[in-house]
Amino acid sequence: MVQKAKILLVDDRPENLLALEAILSALDQTLVRASSGEEALKALLTDDFAVILLDVQMPGMDGFETAAHIKRRERTRDIPIIFLTAINHGPHHTFRGYAAGAVDYISKPFDPWVLRAKVSVFVELYMKNCKLREQAALLRLQLEGDGQAGGRHEREPAGLLAELSARLAAVEEQAEALSKQLDDESADAAAVATAAHLERKLTGLRRALDALEPGTGGAGVLPAPS
């Protein structure tokens, strides 16, 4: 069974959280509620999230301050943040949101379809990254096992590399399709940049696999994906 991605919803008003859940339920992912910035930071200590929907206007720690804490933590700094706000103070207010690390800034009331589409892009990118990390971890484990076994299984590495190459090709195909989809839909620059980053990591993994093919002299170490 494919594990679902987690989406963090942060808003101090229960009715707003309920509305977000109604909009995003169609994505069939795990929705996690947080009614304050402090509660959001606590959730981020233990769980991994594909994207965060963060209300700007909250009592106590507001959205800007919460985002600043998220971006300062190594574990959470790369999680996309979409700011939601009921007010619009002009370009300066919007710039402050992007400066705090947001990938998007949406004013309420927002179009449910647009919000769902934006979130789905980051969920898909998150799932692609998870698959890439799993494939890289599997390759490292298998190579370590082959190294410990010495020359007793001379034929196994070639078969393993062929299998992993095929799996990687499937991920590459999906990433390419996603990039084309983003181009066709004139998606946000942040989403396009994230997809490009994923493709660069896939390219690096492909080069590492190619270097390990027999006859290439590649005994290099596979880098861990960032």
Short mmCIF file of N, CA and C in Angstrom, two decimals, residues 121-204:
data_model
loop_
_atom_site.label_atom_id
_atom_site.label_comp_id
_atom_site.label_asym_id
_atom_site.label_seq_id
_atom_site.Cartn_x
_atom_site.Cartn_y
_atom_site.Cartn_z
N VAL A 121 0.04 19.60 -6.52
CA VAL A 121 1.36 19.65 -7.15
C VAL A 121 2.45 19.34 -6.14
N PHE A 122 2.37 19.97 -4.96
CA PHE A 122 3.41 19.75 -3.96
C PHE A 122 3.31 18.35 -3.34
N VAL A 123 2.12 17.80 -3.26
CA VAL A 123 1.97 16.43 -2.78
C VAL A 123 2.64 15.47 -3.76
N GLU A 124 2.43 15.69 -5.06
CA GLU A 124 3.03 14.82 -6.06
C GLU A 124 4.55 14.93 -6.06
N LEU A 125 5.07 16.13 -5.90
CA LEU A 125 6.52 16.31 -5.83
C LEU A 125 7.09 15.61 -4.59
N TYR A 126 6.36 15.70 -3.50
CA TYR A 126 6.79 15.04 -2.25
C TYR A 126 6.86 13.53 -2.45
N MET A 127 5.84 12.96 -3.09
CA MET A 127 5.82 11.52 -3.31
C MET A 127 6.96 11.08 -4.23
N LYS A 128 7.27 11.90 -5.23
CA LYS A 128 8.38 11.58 -6.13
C LYS A 128 9.71 11.58 -5.36
N ASN A 129 9.88 12.56 -4.48
CA ASN A 129 11.10 12.63 -3.68
C ASN A 129 11.22 11.43 -2.75
N CYS A 130 10.09 11.02 -2.16
CA CYS A 130 10.11 9.85 -1.28
C CYS A 130 10.53 8.60 -2.05
N LYS A 131 10.00 8.45 -3.25
CA LYS A 131 10.35 7.28 -4.07
C LYS A 131 11.83 7.31 -4.44
N LEU A 132 12.34 8.49 -4.74
CA LEU A 132 13.75 8.63 -5.09
C LEU A 132 14.64 8.24 -3.91
N ARG A 133 14.29 8.69 -2.72
CA ARG A 133 15.09 8.35 -1.54
C ARG A 133 15.05 6.85 -1.26
N GLU A 134 13.88 6.23 -1.46
CA GLU A 134 13.77 4.80 -1.23
C GLU A 134 14.65 4.02 -2.21
N GLN A 135 14.65 4.42 -3.48
CA GLN A 135 15.47 3.73 -4.47
C GLN A 135 16.95 3.89 -4.17
N ALA A 136 17.35 5.08 -3.74
CA ALA A 136 18.76 5.32 -3.43
C ALA A 136 19.18 4.51 -2.20
N ALA A 137 18.29 4.44 -1.20
CA ALA A 137 18.61 3.67 0.01
C ALA A 137 18.71 2.18 -0.32
N LEU A 138 17.82 1.69 -1.17
CA LEU A 138 17.87 0.28 -1.57
C LEU A 138 19.17 -0.03 -2.30
N LEU A 139 19.58 0.87 -3.17
CA LEU A 139 20.82 0.65 -3.92
C LEU A 139 22.01 0.59 -2.97
N ARG A 140 22.07 1.52 -2.02
CA ARG A 140 23.20 1.51 -1.08
C ARG A 140 23.24 0.23 -0.26
N LEU A 141 22.06 -0.22 0.21
CA LEU A 141 22.02 -1.44 1.02
C LEU A 141 22.46 -2.65 0.21
N GLN A 142 21.99 -2.73 -1.03
CA GLN A 142 22.35 -3.86 -1.87
C GLN A 142 23.83 -3.86 -2.20
N LEU A 143 24.39 -2.69 -2.46
CA LEU A 143 25.81 -2.61 -2.78
C LEU A 143 26.66 -2.98 -1.58
N GLU A 144 26.22 -2.55 -0.39
CA GLU A 144 26.95 -2.91 0.83
C GLU A 144 26.91 -4.42 1.04
N GLY A 145 25.73 -5.02 0.77
CA GLY A 145 25.61 -6.47 0.92
C GLY A 145 26.47 -7.22 -0.06
N ASP A 146 26.54 -6.73 -1.30
CA ASP A 146 27.38 -7.38 -2.31
C ASP A 146 28.85 -7.25 -1.95
N GLY A 147 29.21 -6.11 -1.36
CA GLY A 147 30.60 -5.92 -0.97
C GLY A 147 31.02 -6.87 0.13
N GLN A 148 30.10 -7.12 1.08
CA GLN A 148 30.41 -8.03 2.17
C GLN A 148 30.47 -9.47 1.69
N ALA A 149 29.67 -9.79 0.66
CA ALA A 149 29.65 -11.16 0.16
C ALA A 149 30.89 -11.48 -0.68
N GLY A 150 31.63 -10.46 -1.09
CA GLY A 150 32.84 -10.67 -1.87
C GLY A 150 32.54 -11.19 -3.25
N GLY A 151 33.33 -12.12 -3.71
CA GLY A 151 33.18 -12.62 -5.08
C GLY A 151 32.29 -13.83 -5.20
N ARG A 152 31.54 -14.17 -4.13
CA ARG A 152 30.73 -15.38 -4.19
C ARG A 152 29.50 -15.22 -5.06
N HIS A 153 29.09 -13.99 -5.31
CA HIS A 153 27.89 -13.75 -6.12
C HIS A 153 28.24 -12.80 -7.26
N GLU A 154 29.09 -13.27 -8.16
CA GLU A 154 29.60 -12.39 -9.20
C GLU A 154 28.50 -11.90 -10.13
N ARG A 155 27.44 -12.69 -10.32
CA ARG A 155 26.42 -12.30 -11.28
C ARG A 155 25.34 -11.42 -10.67
N GLU A 156 25.25 -11.38 -9.35
CA GLU A 156 24.16 -10.65 -8.72
C GLU A 156 24.20 -9.14 -8.95
N PRO A 157 25.37 -8.47 -8.84
CA PRO A 157 25.37 -7.02 -9.03
C PRO A 157 24.80 -6.57 -10.36
N ALA A 158 25.11 -7.28 -11.44
CA ALA A 158 24.60 -6.87 -12.75
C ALA A 158 23.08 -6.93 -12.78
N GLY A 159 22.53 -8.01 -12.23
CA GLY A 159 21.08 -8.13 -12.20
C GLY A 159 20.45 -7.06 -11.32
N LEU A 160 21.11 -6.77 -10.20
CA LEU A 160 20.61 -5.74 -9.29
C LEU A 160 20.61 -4.37 -9.96
N LEU A 161 21.70 -4.05 -10.64
CA LEU A 161 21.79 -2.76 -11.31
C LEU A 161 20.73 -2.62 -12.40
N ALA A 162 20.47 -3.71 -13.11
CA ALA A 162 19.45 -3.67 -14.16
C ALA A 162 18.07 -3.41 -13.56
N GLU A 163 17.80 -4.06 -12.42
CA GLU A 163 16.50 -3.86 -11.77
C GLU A 163 16.34 -2.43 -11.26
N LEU A 164 17.40 -1.93 -10.61
CA LEU A 164 17.33 -0.57 -10.09
C LEU A 164 17.26 0.46 -11.21
N SER A 165 17.97 0.18 -12.33
CA SER A 165 17.91 1.08 -13.47
C SER A 165 16.50 1.16 -14.03
N ALA A 166 15.82 0.03 -14.06
CA ALA A 166 14.44 0.01 -14.55
C ALA A 166 13.52 0.78 -13.62
N ARG A 167 13.72 0.61 -12.32
CA ARG A 167 12.89 1.34 -11.35
C ARG A 167 13.14 2.84 -11.47
N LEU A 168 14.40 3.21 -11.59
CA LEU A 168 14.73 4.62 -11.73
C LEU A 168 14.13 5.19 -13.00
N ALA A 169 14.12 4.41 -14.08
CA ALA A 169 13.55 4.88 -15.34
C ALA A 169 12.07 5.21 -15.17
N ALA A 170 11.36 4.41 -14.37
CA ALA A 170 9.94 4.68 -14.13
C ALA A 170 9.75 6.00 -13.40
N VAL A 171 10.62 6.27 -12.40
CA VAL A 171 10.54 7.53 -11.66
C VAL A 171 10.88 8.69 -12.58
N GLU A 172 11.91 8.50 -13.43
CA GLU A 172 12.30 9.56 -14.37
C GLU A 172 11.16 9.90 -15.32
N GLU A 173 10.46 8.87 -15.78
CA GLU A 173 9.34 9.09 -16.70
C GLU A 173 8.23 9.89 -16.02
N GLN A 174 7.93 9.56 -14.76
CA GLN A 174 6.90 10.28 -14.03
C GLN A 174 7.31 11.72 -13.78
N ALA A 175 8.58 11.94 -13.44
CA ALA A 175 9.05 13.29 -13.18
C ALA A 175 9.00 14.14 -14.44
N GLU A 176 9.34 13.53 -15.59
CA GLU A 176 9.29 14.25 -16.85
C GLU A 176 7.85 14.64 -17.20
N ALA A 177 6.91 13.72 -16.94
CA ALA A 177 5.51 14.00 -17.22
C ALA A 177 5.00 15.12 -16.32
N LEU A 178 5.45 15.12 -15.06
CA LEU A 178 5.03 16.17 -14.13
C LEU A 178 5.57 17.52 -14.58
N SER A 179 6.82 17.56 -15.02
CA SER A 179 7.41 18.82 -15.49
C SER A 179 6.65 19.36 -16.69
N LYS A 180 6.28 18.48 -17.62
CA LYS A 180 5.51 18.92 -18.79
C LYS A 180 4.15 19.45 -18.38
N GLN A 181 3.55 18.79 -17.38
CA GLN A 181 2.25 19.25 -16.90
C GLN A 181 2.35 20.64 -16.29
N LEU A 182 3.41 20.88 -15.53
CA LEU A 182 3.60 22.19 -14.92
C LEU A 182 3.80 23.26 -15.99
N ASP A 183 4.55 22.92 -17.03
CA ASP A 183 4.77 23.88 -18.12
C ASP A 183 3.46 24.19 -18.84
N ASP A 184 2.67 23.16 -19.08
CA ASP A 184 1.42 23.35 -19.81
C ASP A 184 0.44 24.21 -19.03
N GLU A 185 0.44 24.08 -17.70
CA GLU A 185 -0.54 24.78 -16.87
C GLU A 185 -0.01 26.12 -16.37
N SER A 186 1.18 26.52 -16.83
CA SER A 186 1.79 27.78 -16.37
C SER A 186 1.77 27.85 -14.84
N ALA A 187 2.32 26.83 -14.23
CA ALA A 187 2.28 26.70 -12.78
C ALA A 187 3.16 27.74 -12.11
N ASP A 188 3.06 27.80 -10.79
CA ASP A 188 3.86 28.73 -10.01
C ASP A 188 5.35 28.46 -10.22
N ALA A 189 6.13 29.51 -10.17
CA ALA A 189 7.57 29.38 -10.37
C ALA A 189 8.17 28.47 -9.31
N ALA A 190 7.65 28.53 -8.09
CA ALA A 190 8.18 27.70 -7.00
C ALA A 190 7.98 26.22 -7.29
N ALA A 191 6.81 25.87 -7.81
CA ALA A 191 6.53 24.47 -8.13
C ALA A 191 7.43 24.00 -9.27
N VAL A 192 7.63 24.84 -10.26
CA VAL A 192 8.50 24.49 -11.39
C VAL A 192 9.93 24.30 -10.91
N ALA A 193 10.37 25.18 -10.01
CA ALA A 193 11.73 25.08 -9.48
C ALA A 193 11.91 23.81 -8.66
N THR A 194 10.89 23.43 -7.89
CA THR A 194 10.96 22.21 -7.10
C THR A 194 11.04 20.99 -8.00
N ALA A 195 10.25 20.99 -9.08
CA ALA A 195 10.30 19.89 -10.03
C ALA A 195 11.66 19.80 -10.70
N ALA A 196 12.25 20.95 -11.03
CA ALA A 196 13.58 20.96 -11.64
C ALA A 196 14.63 20.41 -10.68
N HIS A 197 14.47 20.73 -9.40
CA HIS A 197 15.40 20.22 -8.39
C HIS A 197 15.30 18.70 -8.32
N LEU A 198 14.09 18.18 -8.38
CA LEU A 198 13.89 16.74 -8.36
C LEU A 198 14.55 16.09 -9.57
N GLU A 199 14.40 16.70 -10.75
CA GLU A 199 15.00 16.14 -11.96
C GLU A 199 16.53 16.15 -11.86
N ARG A 200 17.09 17.18 -11.23
CA ARG A 200 18.56 17.22 -11.07
C ARG A 200 19.03 16.08 -10.18
N LYS A 201 18.27 15.78 -9.14
CA LYS A 201 18.66 14.68 -8.26
C LYS A 201 18.53 13.34 -8.98
N LEU A 202 17.50 13.21 -9.79
CA LEU A 202 17.35 12.00 -10.59
C LEU A 202 18.52 11.83 -11.56
N THR A 203 18.95 12.94 -12.15
CA THR A 203 20.09 12.89 -13.07
C THR A 203 21.35 12.43 -12.35
N GLY A 204 21.55 12.94 -11.14
CA GLY A 204 22.72 12.52 -10.36
C GLY A 204 22.69 11.05 -10.02
#
